[in-house]
């Protein structure tokens, strides 16, 4: 049995589907049971829980051998992840697979990177065999701009013309599922990227083809991005860190590709054209 946290997220939901497709028992750790059933299906083993409530973590871990760990962005993200890791160690799980990020480093001035770096360290020091998957910038981050794309055919990001080795979340999920099959990958850290470094202008071109209508990427300043995120209702700390992460992308933190998806799965990672076709129904409103 595998416990998947963040099971309704861009990657977590795909991990659930991958595991089910391989006939692996899976339990989804979620806060909203009705929403999770709508996304994952009503035949999924759902465990209601909260990272702040260690009791719910312990209940969810009953009978679990492996954990796929994703924590939501939060000022207490490191504490929440530590709660899950410590509970997993106490439960005697055989493996933790941590979804981290490119640029992760404890002590980084970018809070997202520091948080992920400290979570990696906590898992590696827990005594539980750990695999770290440092995902590059997810292609599915475009979902945050879905309303703007549907309504105006435009999306606004402070990415400039940065080249980013974006990855399809389905490829992260495929690797996560594969490394959970054996203990051969324990202790390893893999940086997972897409097949090429592309700009958001190129993303817009592929979305235009997939949706059969013009989609335009508009590069905005950090200040404009902060204002837009605040107007969308995001907390100030989260808006600031999203903008800081885009600054790191502009500085080239995710400009290079790796071969790990191909080497681990035996196939090439999906490109932006494939992803654009997959995401098109969401962005078209159909």
PDB file of C-alpha atoms in Angstrom:
ATOM      1  CA  UNK A   1       0.000   0.000   0.000  1.00  0.00           C
ATOM      2  CA  UNK A   2       1.216   3.493  -0.947  1.00  0.00           C
ATOM      3  CA  UNK A   3       0.017   6.640   0.808  1.00  0.00           C
ATOM      4  CA  UNK A   4      -0.091   9.614  -1.577  1.00  0.00           C
ATOM      5  CA  UNK A   5      -0.226  13.063  -0.016  1.00  0.00           C
ATOM      6  CA  UNK A   6      -1.168  16.033  -2.152  1.00  0.00           C
ATOM      7  CA  UNK A   7      -3.304  13.481  -3.976  1.00  0.00           C
ATOM      8  CA  UNK A   8      -5.568  15.987  -5.727  1.00  0.00           C
ATOM      9  CA  UNK A   9      -2.699  18.145  -6.988  1.00  0.00           C
ATOM     10  CA  UNK A  10      -1.122  18.315 -10.436  1.00  0.00           C
ATOM     11  CA  UNK A  11       1.379  15.543  -9.704  1.00  0.00           C
ATOM     12  CA  UNK A  12      -0.300  13.706  -6.843  1.00  0.00           C
ATOM     13  CA  UNK A  13      -3.429  12.918  -8.858  1.00  0.00           C
ATOM     14  CA  UNK A  14      -1.279  11.491 -11.636  1.00  0.00           C
ATOM     15  CA  UNK A  15       0.670   9.372  -9.134  1.00  0.00           C
ATOM     16  CA  UNK A  16      -2.620   7.919  -7.884  1.00  0.00           C
ATOM     17  CA  UNK A  17      -3.646   7.019 -11.433  1.00  0.00           C
ATOM     18  CA  UNK A  18      -0.231   5.545 -12.276  1.00  0.00           C
ATOM     19  CA  UNK A  19      -0.263   3.364  -9.172  1.00  0.00           C
ATOM     20  CA  UNK A  20      -3.786   2.162  -9.859  1.00  0.00           C
ATOM     21  CA  UNK A  21      -2.849   1.363 -13.429  1.00  0.00           C
ATOM     22  CA  UNK A  22      -0.066  -0.858 -12.137  1.00  0.00           C
ATOM     23  CA  UNK A  23      -2.365  -2.625  -9.712  1.00  0.00           C
ATOM     24  CA  UNK A  24      -0.690  -1.102  -6.645  1.00  0.00           C
ATOM     25  CA  UNK A  25      -2.836  -0.436  -3.579  1.00  0.00           C
ATOM     26  CA  UNK A  26      -3.087   3.306  -3.023  1.00  0.00           C
ATOM     27  CA  UNK A  27      -4.551   5.529  -0.316  1.00  0.00           C
ATOM     28  CA  UNK A  28      -5.032   9.262  -0.851  1.00  0.00           C
ATOM     29  CA  UNK A  29      -4.396  11.640   2.064  1.00  0.00           C
ATOM     30  CA  UNK A  30      -6.802  14.557   1.551  1.00  0.00           C
ATOM     31  CA  UNK A  31      -8.580  17.321   3.431  1.00  0.00           C
ATOM     32  CA  UNK A  32     -11.737  17.504   1.282  1.00  0.00           C
ATOM     33  CA  UNK A  33     -13.237  14.044   0.777  1.00  0.00           C
ATOM     34  CA  UNK A  34     -15.941  15.157  -1.655  1.00  0.00           C
ATOM     35  CA  UNK A  35     -13.522  17.070  -3.861  1.00  0.00           C
ATOM     36  CA  UNK A  36     -11.052  14.186  -3.800  1.00  0.00           C
ATOM     37  CA  UNK A  37     -13.733  11.708  -4.841  1.00  0.00           C
ATOM     38  CA  UNK A  38     -14.748  13.993  -7.712  1.00  0.00           C
ATOM     39  CA  UNK A  39     -11.138  14.236  -8.953  1.00  0.00           C
ATOM     40  CA  UNK A  40      -9.884  10.723  -8.226  1.00  0.00           C
ATOM     41  CA  UNK A  41     -13.064   8.648  -8.372  1.00  0.00           C
ATOM     42  CA  UNK A  42     -15.343   7.384  -5.638  1.00  0.00           C
ATOM     43  CA  UNK A  43     -13.639   3.989  -5.564  1.00  0.00           C
ATOM     44  CA  UNK A  44     -10.368   5.399  -4.193  1.00  0.00           C
ATOM     45  CA  UNK A  45      -9.327   4.680  -0.608  1.00  0.00           C
ATOM     46  CA  UNK A  46      -9.521   8.169   0.877  1.00  0.00           C
ATOM     47  CA  UNK A  47      -7.984   9.089   4.226  1.00  0.00           C
ATOM     48  CA  UNK A  48      -9.142  12.388   5.663  1.00  0.00           C
ATOM     49  CA  UNK A  49      -6.247  14.199   7.230  1.00  0.00           C
ATOM     50  CA  UNK A  50      -4.345  17.354   8.015  1.00  0.00           C
ATOM     51  CA  UNK A  51      -0.564  17.710   8.137  1.00  0.00           C
ATOM     52  CA  UNK A  52      -0.977  19.699  11.348  1.00  0.00           C
ATOM     53  CA  UNK A  53      -2.837  16.803  12.991  1.00  0.00           C
ATOM     54  CA  UNK A  54      -0.363  13.998  13.678  1.00  0.00           C
ATOM     55  CA  UNK A  55      -3.198  11.700  14.704  1.00  0.00           C
ATOM     56  CA  UNK A  56      -4.703  11.765  11.217  1.00  0.00           C
ATOM     57  CA  UNK A  57      -1.291  11.057   9.713  1.00  0.00           C
ATOM     58  CA  UNK A  58      -0.842   8.014  11.942  1.00  0.00           C
ATOM     59  CA  UNK A  59      -4.273   6.683  11.018  1.00  0.00           C
ATOM     60  CA  UNK A  60      -3.627   7.184   7.306  1.00  0.00           C
ATOM     61  CA  UNK A  61      -0.308   5.324   7.565  1.00  0.00           C
ATOM     62  CA  UNK A  62      -1.851   2.140   8.971  1.00  0.00           C
ATOM     63  CA  UNK A  63      -0.781  -0.709   6.685  1.00  0.00           C
ATOM     64  CA  UNK A  64       1.247   1.597   4.424  1.00  0.00           C
ATOM     65  CA  UNK A  65       4.651   0.507   3.088  1.00  0.00           C
ATOM     66  CA  UNK A  66       5.619   3.528   0.982  1.00  0.00           C
ATOM     67  CA  UNK A  67       4.782   7.227   0.996  1.00  0.00           C
ATOM     68  CA  UNK A  68       4.748   9.757  -1.824  1.00  0.00           C
ATOM     69  CA  UNK A  69       5.176  13.064  -0.019  1.00  0.00           C
ATOM     70  CA  UNK A  70       4.006  16.408  -1.373  1.00  0.00           C
ATOM     71  CA  UNK A  71       3.188  19.270   0.967  1.00  0.00           C
ATOM     72  CA  UNK A  72       1.250  22.417   0.029  1.00  0.00           C
ATOM     73  CA  UNK A  73       3.010  25.761  -0.140  1.00  0.00           C
ATOM     74  CA  UNK A  74       2.613  27.223   3.322  1.00  0.00           C
ATOM     75  CA  UNK A  75       4.717  29.149   5.838  1.00  0.00           C
ATOM     76  CA  UNK A  76       4.627  25.928   7.907  1.00  0.00           C
ATOM     77  CA  UNK A  77       5.474  23.620   4.993  1.00  0.00           C
ATOM     78  CA  UNK A  78       8.650  22.290   6.609  1.00  0.00           C
ATOM     79  CA  UNK A  79       6.852  21.575   9.883  1.00  0.00           C
ATOM     80  CA  UNK A  80       4.011  19.818   8.074  1.00  0.00           C
ATOM     81  CA  UNK A  81       6.387  17.675   6.040  1.00  0.00           C
ATOM     82  CA  UNK A  82       8.357  16.817   9.168  1.00  0.00           C
ATOM     83  CA  UNK A  83       5.142  15.668  10.843  1.00  0.00           C
ATOM     84  CA  UNK A  84       4.483  13.302   7.944  1.00  0.00           C
ATOM     85  CA  UNK A  85       8.064  12.049   7.810  1.00  0.00           C
ATOM     86  CA  UNK A  86       8.232  11.422  11.553  1.00  0.00           C
ATOM     87  CA  UNK A  87       4.880   9.632  11.506  1.00  0.00           C
ATOM     88  CA  UNK A  88       6.059   7.489   8.603  1.00  0.00           C
ATOM     89  CA  UNK A  89       9.230   6.571  10.465  1.00  0.00           C
ATOM     90  CA  UNK A  90       7.214   5.648  13.550  1.00  0.00           C
ATOM     91  CA  UNK A  91       4.893   3.519  11.407  1.00  0.00           C
ATOM     92  CA  UNK A  92       7.861   1.617   9.982  1.00  0.00           C
ATOM     93  CA  UNK A  93       7.283   2.464   6.326  1.00  0.00           C
ATOM     94  CA  UNK A  94       9.826   1.050   3.892  1.00  0.00           C
ATOM     95  CA  UNK A  95      10.331   4.126   1.704  1.00  0.00           C
ATOM     96  CA  UNK A  96       9.522   7.814   1.350  1.00  0.00           C
ATOM     97  CA  UNK A  97       9.571   9.463  -2.083  1.00  0.00           C
ATOM     98  CA  UNK A  98       9.820  13.231  -1.627  1.00  0.00           C
ATOM     99  CA  UNK A  99       8.663  15.528  -4.386  1.00  0.00           C
ATOM    100  CA  UNK A 100      11.034  18.484  -4.278  1.00  0.00           C
ATOM    101  CA  UNK A 101      11.996  21.189  -6.739  1.00  0.00           C
ATOM    102  CA  UNK A 102      14.844  22.313  -8.919  1.00  0.00           C
ATOM    103  CA  UNK A 103      16.961  24.751  -6.916  1.00  0.00           C
ATOM    104  CA  UNK A 104      16.151  23.154  -3.546  1.00  0.00           C
ATOM    105  CA  UNK A 105      18.788  24.082  -0.981  1.00  0.00           C
ATOM    106  CA  UNK A 106      18.514  24.565   2.754  1.00  0.00           C
ATOM    107  CA  UNK A 107      19.520  28.129   3.534  1.00  0.00           C
ATOM    108  CA  UNK A 108      18.558  29.513   0.121  1.00  0.00           C
ATOM    109  CA  UNK A 109      17.317  33.093   0.134  1.00  0.00           C
ATOM    110  CA  UNK A 110      14.371  31.899  -1.978  1.00  0.00           C
ATOM    111  CA  UNK A 111      11.955  30.558   0.630  1.00  0.00           C
ATOM    112  CA  UNK A 112      10.502  27.860  -1.631  1.00  0.00           C
ATOM    113  CA  UNK A 113      13.980  26.472  -2.293  1.00  0.00           C
ATOM    114  CA  UNK A 114      14.966  26.662   1.374  1.00  0.00           C
ATOM    115  CA  UNK A 115      11.802  24.874   2.471  1.00  0.00           C
ATOM    116  CA  UNK A 116      12.276  22.039   0.004  1.00  0.00           C
ATOM    117  CA  UNK A 117      15.937  21.730   0.909  1.00  0.00           C
ATOM    118  CA  UNK A 118      15.117  21.385   4.606  1.00  0.00           C
ATOM    119  CA  UNK A 119      12.381  18.832   3.891  1.00  0.00           C
ATOM    120  CA  UNK A 120      14.858  16.776   1.854  1.00  0.00           C
ATOM    121  CA  UNK A 121      17.327  16.850   4.734  1.00  0.00           C
ATOM    122  CA  UNK A 122      14.699  15.850   7.286  1.00  0.00           C
ATOM    123  CA  UNK A 123      13.609  12.874   5.209  1.00  0.00           C
ATOM    124  CA  UNK A 124      17.187  11.778   4.580  1.00  0.00           C
ATOM    125  CA  UNK A 125      17.956  11.990   8.302  1.00  0.00           C
ATOM    126  CA  UNK A 126      14.786  10.151   9.347  1.00  0.00           C
ATOM    127  CA  UNK A 127      16.170   6.640   9.054  1.00  0.00           C
ATOM    128  CA  UNK A 128      13.571   5.803   6.386  1.00  0.00           C
ATOM    129  CA  UNK A 129      15.039   5.014   2.929  1.00  0.00           C
ATOM    130  CA  UNK A 130      14.341   8.125   0.871  1.00  0.00           C
ATOM    131  CA  UNK A 131      14.233   9.019  -2.810  1.00  0.00           C
ATOM    132  CA  UNK A 132      14.166  12.724  -3.726  1.00  0.00           C
ATOM    133  CA  UNK A 133      12.600  13.826  -6.996  1.00  0.00           C
ATOM    134  CA  UNK A 134      13.568  17.394  -7.794  1.00  0.00           C
ATOM    135  CA  UNK A 135      11.006  18.383 -10.375  1.00  0.00           C
ATOM    136  CA  UNK A 136      11.673  21.168 -12.809  1.00  0.00           C
ATOM    137  CA  UNK A 137       9.030  23.839 -13.407  1.00  0.00           C
ATOM    138  CA  UNK A 138       5.761  22.036 -14.105  1.00  0.00           C
ATOM    139  CA  UNK A 139       4.029  22.648 -17.419  1.00  0.00           C
ATOM    140  CA  UNK A 140       0.788  22.356 -15.468  1.00  0.00           C
ATOM    141  CA  UNK A 141       1.534  25.627 -13.665  1.00  0.00           C
ATOM    142  CA  UNK A 142      -0.285  27.157 -16.640  1.00  0.00           C
ATOM    143  CA  UNK A 143      -3.506  25.955 -14.984  1.00  0.00           C
ATOM    144  CA  UNK A 144      -3.241  28.956 -12.663  1.00  0.00           C
ATOM    145  CA  UNK A 145      -3.885  31.143 -15.724  1.00  0.00           C
ATOM    146  CA  UNK A 146      -6.812  29.073 -17.017  1.00  0.00           C
ATOM    147  CA  UNK A 147      -9.477  31.749 -16.480  1.00  0.00           C
ATOM    148  CA  UNK A 148      -7.449  34.423 -18.233  1.00  0.00           C
ATOM    149  CA  UNK A 149      -6.727  32.116 -21.169  1.00  0.00           C
ATOM    150  CA  UNK A 150     -10.367  31.092 -21.523  1.00  0.00           C
ATOM    151  CA  UNK A 151     -11.764  34.603 -21.194  1.00  0.00           C
ATOM    152  CA  UNK A 152      -9.151  36.782 -22.905  1.00  0.00           C
ATOM    153  CA  UNK A 153      -6.800  34.463 -24.753  1.00  0.00           C
ATOM    154  CA  UNK A 154      -3.882  35.860 -22.773  1.00  0.00           C
ATOM    155  CA  UNK A 155      -1.857  34.997 -19.703  1.00  0.00           C
ATOM    156  CA  UNK A 156       0.478  37.160 -17.634  1.00  0.00           C
ATOM    157  CA  UNK A 157       3.658  35.994 -15.926  1.00  0.00           C
ATOM    158  CA  UNK A 158       6.940  37.573 -14.720  1.00  0.00           C
ATOM    159  CA  UNK A 159       9.000  35.017 -16.641  1.00  0.00           C
ATOM    160  CA  UNK A 160      10.498  37.388 -19.197  1.00  0.00           C
ATOM    161  CA  UNK A 161      12.018  35.378 -22.034  1.00  0.00           C
ATOM    162  CA  UNK A 162      13.593  32.810 -19.711  1.00  0.00           C
ATOM    163  CA  UNK A 163      14.249  29.377 -21.165  1.00  0.00           C
ATOM    164  CA  UNK A 164      12.830  26.789 -18.774  1.00  0.00           C
ATOM    165  CA  UNK A 165      13.173  23.004 -19.004  1.00  0.00           C
ATOM    166  CA  UNK A 166       9.518  22.526 -18.052  1.00  0.00           C
ATOM    167  CA  UNK A 167       8.215  19.030 -17.327  1.00  0.00           C
ATOM    168  CA  UNK A 168       4.846  17.387 -17.825  1.00  0.00           C
ATOM    169  CA  UNK A 169       3.420  16.309 -14.423  1.00  0.00           C
ATOM    170  CA  UNK A 170       2.610  12.908 -15.912  1.00  0.00           C
ATOM    171  CA  UNK A 171       6.331  12.291 -16.353  1.00  0.00           C
ATOM    172  CA  UNK A 172       7.072  13.165 -12.726  1.00  0.00           C
ATOM    173  CA  UNK A 173       4.326  10.733 -11.712  1.00  0.00           C
ATOM    174  CA  UNK A 174       5.701   8.004 -13.972  1.00  0.00           C
ATOM    175  CA  UNK A 175       9.135   8.287 -12.360  1.00  0.00           C
ATOM    176  CA  UNK A 176       7.658   8.427  -8.858  1.00  0.00           C
ATOM    177  CA  UNK A 177       5.716   5.239  -9.472  1.00  0.00           C
ATOM    178  CA  UNK A 178       8.732   3.495 -10.955  1.00  0.00           C
ATOM    179  CA  UNK A 179      11.080   4.290  -8.059  1.00  0.00           C
ATOM    180  CA  UNK A 180       8.501   2.972  -5.612  1.00  0.00           C
ATOM    181  CA  UNK A 181       8.593  -0.485  -7.192  1.00  0.00           C
ATOM    182  CA  UNK A 182      11.923  -1.462  -5.625  1.00  0.00           C
ATOM    183  CA  UNK A 183      14.522  -0.266  -3.141  1.00  0.00           C
ATOM    184  CA  UNK A 184      17.104   0.206  -5.909  1.00  0.00           C
ATOM    185  CA  UNK A 185      16.684   3.986  -5.907  1.00  0.00           C
ATOM    186  CA  UNK A 186      16.826   4.539  -2.165  1.00  0.00           C
ATOM    187  CA  UNK A 187      19.229   7.316  -1.225  1.00  0.00           C
ATOM    188  CA  UNK A 188      19.173   8.842  -4.706  1.00  0.00           C
ATOM    189  CA  UNK A 189      18.221  12.341  -5.802  1.00  0.00           C
ATOM    190  CA  UNK A 190      16.966  12.809  -9.362  1.00  0.00           C
ATOM    191  CA  UNK A 191      16.505  16.120 -11.157  1.00  0.00           C
ATOM    192  CA  UNK A 192      13.646  15.618 -13.601  1.00  0.00           C
ATOM    193  CA  UNK A 193      13.155  17.915 -16.590  1.00  0.00           C
ATOM    194  CA  UNK A 194      11.322  18.048 -19.867  1.00  0.00           C
ATOM    195  CA  UNK A 195      13.046  17.421 -23.209  1.00  0.00           C
ATOM    196  CA  UNK A 196      14.012  21.040 -23.919  1.00  0.00           C
ATOM    197  CA  UNK A 197      14.199  24.474 -22.384  1.00  0.00           C
ATOM    198  CA  UNK A 198      11.399  26.631 -23.758  1.00  0.00           C
ATOM    199  CA  UNK A 199      10.003  30.104 -23.187  1.00  0.00           C
ATOM    200  CA  UNK A 200       6.478  30.978 -22.194  1.00  0.00           C
ATOM    201  CA  UNK A 201       6.148  32.631 -25.584  1.00  0.00           C
ATOM    202  CA  UNK A 202       6.651  29.176 -27.092  1.00  0.00           C
ATOM    203  CA  UNK A 203       4.127  27.726 -24.648  1.00  0.00           C
ATOM    204  CA  UNK A 204       1.608  30.254 -25.971  1.00  0.00           C
ATOM    205  CA  UNK A 205       2.312  29.153 -29.553  1.00  0.00           C
ATOM    206  CA  UNK A 206       1.633  25.498 -28.722  1.00  0.00           C
ATOM    207  CA  UNK A 207      -1.506  26.384 -26.799  1.00  0.00           C
ATOM    208  CA  UNK A 208      -2.687  28.391 -29.820  1.00  0.00           C
ATOM    209  CA  UNK A 209      -2.332  25.326 -32.034  1.00  0.00           C
ATOM    210  CA  UNK A 210      -4.004  23.018 -29.512  1.00  0.00           C
ATOM    211  CA  UNK A 211      -6.936  25.376 -28.896  1.00  0.00           C
ATOM    212  CA  UNK A 212      -7.169  26.559 -32.518  1.00  0.00           C
ATOM    213  CA  UNK A 213      -7.275  30.202 -31.461  1.00  0.00           C
ATOM    214  CA  UNK A 214      -4.631  32.807 -30.650  1.00  0.00           C
ATOM    215  CA  UNK A 215      -3.154  32.629 -27.162  1.00  0.00           C
ATOM    216  CA  UNK A 216      -0.732  35.356 -26.103  1.00  0.00           C
ATOM    217  CA  UNK A 217       1.851  35.369 -23.342  1.00  0.00           C
ATOM    218  CA  UNK A 218       2.372  38.796 -21.756  1.00  0.00           C
ATOM    219  CA  UNK A 219       5.599  39.271 -19.798  1.00  0.00           C
ATOM    220  CA  UNK A 220       4.978  41.497 -16.794  1.00  0.00           C
ATOM    221  CA  UNK A 221       7.171  43.086 -14.163  1.00  0.00           C
ATOM    222  CA  UNK A 222       7.543  41.622 -10.693  1.00  0.00           C
ATOM    223  CA  UNK A 223       5.532  44.524  -9.287  1.00  0.00           C
ATOM    224  CA  UNK A 224       2.681  43.942 -11.718  1.00  0.00           C
ATOM    225  CA  UNK A 225       2.737  40.223 -10.940  1.00  0.00           C
ATOM    226  CA  UNK A 226       2.561  40.908  -7.198  1.00  0.00           C
ATOM    227  CA  UNK A 227      -0.397  43.225  -7.691  1.00  0.00           C
ATOM    228  CA  UNK A 228      -2.177  40.698  -9.887  1.00  0.00           C
ATOM    229  CA  UNK A 229      -1.653  37.847  -7.430  1.00  0.00           C
ATOM    230  CA  UNK A 230      -2.885  40.024  -4.566  1.00  0.00           C
ATOM    231  CA  UNK A 231      -6.004  40.919  -6.553  1.00  0.00           C
ATOM    232  CA  UNK A 232      -6.547  37.194  -7.129  1.00  0.00           C
ATOM    233  CA  UNK A 233      -6.653  36.735  -3.359  1.00  0.00           C
ATOM    234  CA  UNK A 234      -3.285  35.077  -2.723  1.00  0.00           C
ATOM    235  CA  UNK A 235      -1.622  35.756   0.631  1.00  0.00           C
ATOM    236  CA  UNK A 236       1.187  38.290   0.444  1.00  0.00           C
ATOM    237  CA  UNK A 237       3.878  35.775   1.483  1.00  0.00           C
ATOM    238  CA  UNK A 238       2.815  33.334  -1.242  1.00  0.00           C
ATOM    239  CA  UNK A 239       2.636  36.022  -3.921  1.00  0.00           C
ATOM    240  CA  UNK A 240       6.124  37.224  -2.999  1.00  0.00           C
ATOM    241  CA  UNK A 241       7.581  33.730  -3.158  1.00  0.00           C
ATOM    242  CA  UNK A 242       5.944  32.920  -6.491  1.00  0.00           C
ATOM    243  CA  UNK A 243       7.480  36.071  -7.938  1.00  0.00           C
ATOM    244  CA  UNK A 244      10.846  35.223  -6.357  1.00  0.00           C
ATOM    245  CA  UNK A 245      10.703  31.768  -7.959  1.00  0.00           C
ATOM    246  CA  UNK A 246      10.110  33.359 -11.357  1.00  0.00           C
ATOM    247  CA  UNK A 247      13.105  35.579 -10.714  1.00  0.00           C
ATOM    248  CA  UNK A 248      15.186  32.439 -10.203  1.00  0.00           C
ATOM    249  CA  UNK A 249      13.843  31.068 -13.485  1.00  0.00           C
ATOM    250  CA  UNK A 250      14.880  34.261 -15.257  1.00  0.00           C
ATOM    251  CA  UNK A 251      18.327  33.834 -13.715  1.00  0.00           C
ATOM    252  CA  UNK A 252      18.603  30.391 -15.321  1.00  0.00           C
ATOM    253  CA  UNK A 253      17.987  28.029 -12.386  1.00  0.00           C
ATOM    254  CA  UNK A 254      15.954  25.706 -14.642  1.00  0.00           C
ATOM    255  CA  UNK A 255      17.541  26.330 -18.036  1.00  0.00           C
ATOM    256  CA  UNK A 256      19.183  22.929 -18.476  1.00  0.00           C
ATOM    257  CA  UNK A 257      17.772  19.506 -19.209  1.00  0.00           C
ATOM    258  CA  UNK A 258      18.648  16.109 -17.752  1.00  0.00           C
ATOM    259  CA  UNK A 259      18.180  12.588 -19.110  1.00  0.00           C
ATOM    260  CA  UNK A 260      16.660  11.037 -16.004  1.00  0.00           C
ATOM    261  CA  UNK A 261      13.099  10.676 -17.304  1.00  0.00           C
ATOM    262  CA  UNK A 262      14.360   8.785 -20.338  1.00  0.00           C
ATOM    263  CA  UNK A 263      16.868   6.702 -18.381  1.00  0.00           C
ATOM    264  CA  UNK A 264      14.386   5.726 -15.690  1.00  0.00           C
ATOM    265  CA  UNK A 265      11.256   5.176 -17.777  1.00  0.00           C
ATOM    266  CA  UNK A 266      12.822   4.041 -21.050  1.00  0.00           C
ATOM    267  CA  UNK A 267      11.046   6.715 -23.107  1.00  0.00           C
ATOM    268  CA  UNK A 268      11.496  10.357 -23.947  1.00  0.00           C
ATOM    269  CA  UNK A 269       9.827  12.935 -21.689  1.00  0.00           C
ATOM    270  CA  UNK A 270       6.692  14.522 -23.092  1.00  0.00           C
ATOM    271  CA  UNK A 271       7.124  17.801 -24.932  1.00  0.00           C
ATOM    272  CA  UNK A 272       5.049  20.957 -24.719  1.00  0.00           C
ATOM    273  CA  UNK A 273       3.044  20.008 -27.821  1.00  0.00           C
ATOM    274  CA  UNK A 274       1.833  16.818 -26.138  1.00  0.00           C
ATOM    275  CA  UNK A 275       1.029  18.682 -22.924  1.00  0.00           C
ATOM    276  CA  UNK A 276      -0.840  21.452 -24.767  1.00  0.00           C
ATOM    277  CA  UNK A 277      -3.138  18.900 -26.412  1.00  0.00           C
ATOM    278  CA  UNK A 278      -3.713  17.184 -23.051  1.00  0.00           C
ATOM    279  CA  UNK A 279      -4.559  20.408 -21.206  1.00  0.00           C
ATOM    280  CA  UNK A 280      -6.632  21.925 -24.058  1.00  0.00           C
ATOM    281  CA  UNK A 281     -10.073  20.796 -22.734  1.00  0.00           C
ATOM    282  CA  UNK A 282      -9.461  22.594 -19.445  1.00  0.00           C
ATOM    283  CA  UNK A 283      -8.368  25.814 -21.153  1.00  0.00           C
ATOM    284  CA  UNK A 284     -11.162  25.773 -23.681  1.00  0.00           C
ATOM    285  CA  UNK A 285     -13.825  25.322 -21.047  1.00  0.00           C
ATOM    286  CA  UNK A 286     -15.141  22.172 -22.709  1.00  0.00           C
TER     287      UNK A 286
END
